[in-house]
Coordinates of C-alpha atoms in Angstrom, one line a residue:
Chain Y
M1 CA 2.8 -16.0 -6.4
S2 CA 0.7 -18.7 -4.7
L3 CA 0.5 -19.2 -1.0
T4 CA 3.0 -21.4 0.8
D5 CA 2.2 -23.3 4.0
K6 CA 4.0 -20.6 5.8
D7 CA 2.0 -17.8 4.2
K8 CA -1.3 -19.6 5.2
A9 CA -0.1 -20.2 8.8
T10 CA 1.0 -16.5 9.1
V11 CA -2.3 -15.2 7.7
K12 CA -4.3 -17.5 10.0
A13 CA -2.3 -16.4 13.1
L14 CA -2.7 -12.7 12.2
W15 CA -6.4 -13.1 11.5
A16 CA -7.0 -14.8 14.9
K17 CA -5.5 -11.8 16.5
I18 CA -7.3 -9.1 14.6
Q19 CA -10.6 -10.6 13.8
K20 CA -12.3 -9.1 16.9
S21 CA -11.6 -5.7 15.2
A22 CA -12.8 -6.9 11.8
D23 CA -15.9 -4.6 11.7
A24 CA -13.8 -1.5 12.6
I25 CA -11.1 -2.5 10.1
G26 CA -13.6 -2.9 7.4
A27 CA -15.3 0.4 8.0
D28 CA -12.0 2.3 8.3
A29 CA -10.6 0.7 5.1
L30 CA -13.7 1.5 3.1
Y31 CA -13.7 5.1 4.2
R32 CA -10.0 5.4 3.4
L33 CA -10.8 3.8 -0.1
F34 CA -13.3 6.6 -0.8
T35 CA -11.0 9.3 0.6
V36 CA -7.7 8.2 -1.0
Y37 CA -9.2 6.9 -4.3
P38 CA -12.3 9.0 -4.9
Q39 CA -13.0 7.2 -8.2
S40 CA -14.1 4.2 -6.1
K41 CA -17.2 6.1 -4.9
I42 CA -18.9 5.5 -8.3
Y43 CA -20.0 2.1 -7.1
F44 CA -21.8 3.7 -4.2
S45 CA -23.7 6.5 -5.9
H46 CA -26.9 5.1 -4.3
W47 CA -25.7 6.0 -0.8
S48 CA -26.5 9.4 0.6
D49 CA -23.7 9.3 3.2
L50 CA -20.2 8.2 2.5
G51 CA -18.7 9.8 5.6
P52 CA -16.7 8.0 8.3
N53 CA -19.7 7.7 10.6
S54 CA -22.1 6.6 7.9
S55 CA -24.2 3.5 8.9
S56 CA -24.0 2.4 5.2
V57 CA -20.2 2.5 5.3
K58 CA -20.0 0.7 8.6
A59 CA -22.4 -2.0 7.5
H60 CA -20.6 -2.5 4.2
G61 CA -17.2 -2.6 5.8
K62 CA -18.5 -5.4 8.1
K63 CA -19.8 -7.3 5.0
V64 CA -16.5 -6.9 3.2
M65 CA -14.5 -8.2 6.2
G66 CA -17.0 -11.1 6.3
G67 CA -15.7 -12.0 2.9
V68 CA -12.1 -11.8 4.1
A69 CA -13.1 -14.1 7.0
L70 CA -14.6 -16.5 4.5
A71 CA -11.4 -16.4 2.4
V72 CA -9.3 -17.2 5.5
S73 CA -11.4 -20.2 6.2
K74 CA -11.1 -21.3 2.6
I75 CA -7.4 -20.4 2.3
D76 CA -6.5 -23.8 0.8
D77 CA -8.8 -23.3 -2.2
L78 CA -9.7 -19.6 -2.6
T79 CA -11.0 -20.0 -6.1
R80 CA -13.6 -22.6 -5.1
G81 CA -14.3 -21.0 -1.8
L82 CA -15.0 -17.6 -3.3
L83 CA -16.9 -18.8 -6.4
E84 CA -20.2 -17.4 -5.3
L85 CA -18.8 -14.0 -4.4
S86 CA -16.9 -14.0 -7.6
E87 CA -20.1 -14.5 -9.6
Q88 CA -21.7 -11.7 -7.6
H89 CA -18.9 -9.3 -8.3
A90 CA -18.6 -10.4 -12.0
F91 CA -22.3 -10.4 -13.1
Q92 CA -24.1 -8.1 -10.6
L93 CA -21.7 -5.7 -9.1
R94 CA -19.3 -5.5 -12.0
V95 CA -16.6 -3.9 -9.9
D96 CA -13.4 -3.2 -12.0
P97 CA -10.9 -5.6 -10.5
A98 CA -8.3 -2.8 -10.3
N99 CA -10.2 -1.6 -7.2
F100 CA -9.5 -4.9 -5.3
K101 CA -5.8 -3.8 -5.2
L102 CA -6.8 -0.4 -3.9
L103 CA -9.0 -1.8 -1.1
S104 CA -6.3 -4.4 -0.2
H105 CA -3.8 -1.5 0.3
C106 CA -6.3 0.3 2.5
I107 CA -6.8 -2.8 4.6
L108 CA -3.0 -3.1 5.0
V109 CA -2.8 0.5 6.1
V110 CA -5.6 0.1 8.7
I111 CA -3.9 -3.0 10.1
A112 CA -0.6 -1.1 10.3
T113 CA -2.3 1.8 12.2
M114 CA -4.1 -0.6 14.6
Y115 CA -1.6 -3.4 15.0
P116 CA 1.8 -1.8 14.2
Q117 CA 3.8 -4.5 16.1
D118 CA 2.0 -7.3 14.3
L119 CA 2.6 -6.1 10.7
S120 CA 6.3 -6.8 10.5
P121 CA 7.7 -7.1 7.0
E122 CA 7.6 -10.9 7.2
V123 CA 3.9 -10.8 8.1
H124 CA 3.2 -8.0 5.6
V125 CA 4.5 -10.1 2.6
C126 CA 2.2 -13.0 3.6
L127 CA -0.8 -10.8 4.0
D128 CA -0.1 -8.9 0.8
K129 CA 0.1 -12.3 -1.1
F130 CA -3.1 -13.5 0.6
L131 CA -5.0 -10.4 -0.4
A132 CA -3.7 -10.6 -4.0
N133 CA -4.8 -14.2 -4.2
L134 CA -8.1 -13.3 -2.7
A135 CA -8.5 -10.6 -5.4
L136 CA -7.6 -13.1 -8.1
A137 CA -10.2 -15.6 -6.8
L138 CA -12.7 -12.8 -6.7
S139 CA -12.0 -12.0 -10.4
E140 CA -12.2 -15.7 -11.4
R141 CA -15.7 -15.5 -13.0
Y142 CA -15.2 -12.1 -14.8
R143 CA -14.5 -13.5 -18.2
Chain C
M1 CA 0.8 21.9 -12.3
V2 CA -0.3 20.1 -9.2
E3 CA -2.6 22.0 -6.9
W4 CA -2.2 21.7 -3.2
T5 CA -4.7 22.8 -0.7
D6 CA -3.5 24.5 2.5
Q7 CA -4.6 21.5 4.4
E8 CA -2.6 19.1 2.2
R9 CA 0.6 21.3 2.6
T10 CA 0.1 21.4 6.4
I11 CA -0.4 17.6 6.6
I12 CA 2.6 16.8 4.4
S13 CA 5.0 19.2 6.1
G14 CA 3.7 18.0 9.5
I15 CA 4.6 14.4 8.6
F16 CA 8.2 15.3 7.6
A17 CA 8.7 17.7 10.5
S18 CA 8.4 14.9 13.0
L19 CA 10.0 12.2 10.8
D20 CA 12.9 10.2 12.2
Y21 CA 14.7 9.6 8.9
D22 CA 17.3 7.3 10.5
D23 CA 14.4 5.0 11.6
I24 CA 11.8 5.3 8.8
G25 CA 14.3 5.3 5.9
P26 CA 15.9 1.9 6.7
K27 CA 12.5 0.4 7.7
S28 CA 10.9 1.4 4.4
L29 CA 13.6 0.2 2.1
S30 CA 14.1 -3.1 3.9
R31 CA 10.3 -3.7 3.9
C32 CA 10.2 -3.1 0.2
L33 CA 13.0 -5.7 -0.4
I34 CA 11.2 -8.2 1.8
V35 CA 7.6 -7.7 0.6
Y36 CA 8.6 -7.3 -3.1
P37 CA 11.7 -9.5 -3.3
W38 CA 12.3 -8.8 -7.0
T39 CA 13.4 -5.2 -6.0
Q40 CA 16.5 -6.8 -4.6
R41 CA 17.8 -6.9 -8.2
Y42 CA 19.2 -3.4 -7.8
F43 CA 21.2 -4.2 -4.7
G44 CA 23.5 -7.0 -5.8
A45 CA 26.5 -5.1 -4.4
F46 CA 25.0 -4.4 -1.0
G47 CA 26.0 -7.7 0.7
N48 CA 23.8 -10.3 2.4
L49 CA 20.1 -10.0 1.4
Y50 CA 19.5 -13.7 1.8
N51 CA 16.5 -13.5 4.2
A52 CA 14.4 -11.0 6.0
E53 CA 16.7 -10.9 9.1
A54 CA 19.8 -10.3 6.9
I55 CA 18.0 -7.5 5.0
K56 CA 16.8 -5.8 8.2
S57 CA 20.3 -5.9 9.7
N58 CA 22.2 -4.9 6.5
P59 CA 24.0 -1.6 7.2
N60 CA 24.3 -0.8 3.5
I61 CA 20.5 -1.1 3.0
A62 CA 20.0 1.0 6.2
E63 CA 22.2 3.8 4.9
H64 CA 20.6 3.7 1.5
G65 CA 17.2 3.9 3.1
K66 CA 18.1 7.1 4.8
T67 CA 19.5 8.5 1.4
V68 CA 16.3 7.6 -0.4
L69 CA 14.0 9.1 2.3
H70 CA 16.1 12.4 2.3
G71 CA 15.5 12.4 -1.5
L72 CA 11.9 13.3 -0.7
D73 CA 13.1 16.6 1.0
R74 CA 13.5 18.1 -2.5
A75 CA 9.8 17.7 -3.2
L76 CA 8.9 19.1 0.2
K77 CA 11.0 22.2 -0.5
N78 CA 9.6 22.6 -4.0
M79 CA 6.1 21.5 -3.8
D80 CA 5.0 23.8 -6.6
N81 CA 7.5 22.4 -9.1
I82 CA 8.2 18.8 -8.2
K83 CA 8.4 17.8 -11.9
A84 CA 11.4 20.0 -12.6
T85 CA 13.0 19.3 -9.2
Y86 CA 13.4 15.6 -10.0
A87 CA 14.5 15.9 -13.6
D88 CA 18.1 15.0 -12.9
L89 CA 17.2 12.2 -10.4
S90 CA 14.9 10.8 -13.0
V91 CA 17.7 10.7 -15.6
L92 CA 19.9 9.0 -13.0
H93 CA 17.3 6.3 -12.2
S94 CA 16.7 5.7 -15.9
E95 CA 20.1 6.0 -17.5
K96 CA 22.5 4.9 -14.8
L97 CA 20.5 2.8 -12.2
H98 CA 18.1 1.3 -14.7
V99 CA 15.3 1.1 -12.2
D100 CA 11.9 -0.1 -13.4
P101 CA 9.7 2.9 -12.6
D102 CA 6.9 0.6 -11.4
N103 CA 9.2 -0.1 -8.5
F104 CA 8.9 3.5 -7.2
K105 CA 5.2 2.8 -6.4
L106 CA 6.2 -0.3 -4.5
L107 CA 8.6 1.6 -2.3
S108 CA 6.1 4.4 -1.8
D109 CA 3.5 1.9 -0.7
C110 CA 5.9 0.5 1.9
L111 CA 6.8 4.0 3.1
T112 CA 3.0 4.6 3.6
I113 CA 2.6 1.5 5.7
V114 CA 5.7 2.3 7.8
I115 CA 4.4 5.8 8.5
A116 CA 0.9 4.5 9.2
A117 CA 2.4 2.1 11.7
K118 CA 4.3 4.9 13.3
M119 CA 1.5 7.4 13.5
G120 CA -1.3 5.0 14.4
S121 CA -4.7 6.6 14.6
A122 CA -3.1 10.0 13.7
F123 CA -2.7 8.7 10.2
T124 CA -6.3 9.5 9.3
A125 CA -7.9 8.9 5.9
E126 CA -7.3 12.6 5.0
T127 CA -3.7 12.3 6.1
Q128 CA -3.3 9.2 4.0
A129 CA -4.8 10.9 1.0
A130 CA -2.5 13.9 1.2
F131 CA 0.6 11.8 1.8
Q132 CA -0.2 9.4 -1.0
K133 CA -0.9 12.3 -3.4
F134 CA 2.5 13.7 -2.5
L135 CA 4.2 10.4 -3.1
A136 CA 2.3 9.9 -6.4
V137 CA 3.5 13.2 -7.7
V138 CA 7.1 12.4 -6.8
V139 CA 6.8 8.9 -8.4
S140 CA 5.5 10.5 -11.5
A141 CA 8.3 13.1 -11.6
L142 CA 10.9 10.3 -11.2
G143 CA 9.5 8.4 -14.1
R144 CA 9.3 11.3 -16.4
Q145 CA 12.7 11.3 -18.0
Y146 CA 12.6 7.6 -19.0
H147 CA 12.6 7.0 -22.8

């Protein structure tokens, strides 16, 4: 399910609109991940505060969305563009790739709550495909 | 048996109490057919599904969206025995409709997004957790009679 030119254009247009809220989207998505899928918290056992106002959660949400921004800029070759991040996730973080799908869903939910008019079904399918391809690129170096 | 906290029961009944079935039902089903186009396989007799516009304006899909959403009412009324409540619907989806049970999750994800868009910031993380738990239990019950 690779990205068509239309998918890429749609994702870039949406990103242009929402990127000013990227930090807030990231923090909210991460907190939702922990709340809706508590098993995801195992990767953050070193944090003392996983609440909605936690500075760790906010900072990390910002970092994650930085990764999404990078992916948007490398949308024509996600595998190569995300190679370093993939190595980090594969060899250091060792996050089970199943979690990428869970976070992607939470990102979609946050965008739906913040930009309901912009996440039409036509845009939703493009963004869903983008996030799936992002996750795939992130899993590239795992084995 | 699934345990529900009082808070979860309140959240879930609250969502359904203010739910516009005639709006949310069609939106959820049409979104599912657009975002996951392979789900269109079950709707060959429903008319024009050629593109997103056609799906969104298809009256058969709209009507069916309402039917499916009202199907959740059973769970709402029987939250302490959802498994038994959906036994016959599970048989129907398996034996007669031949729906891949993986598709139930796809529809429930679309429903979640539609409700999130409707409720905005009121769709908090805790609300999302309760609602997704509810849908997961229904999805599980619907898949139970497959063999």
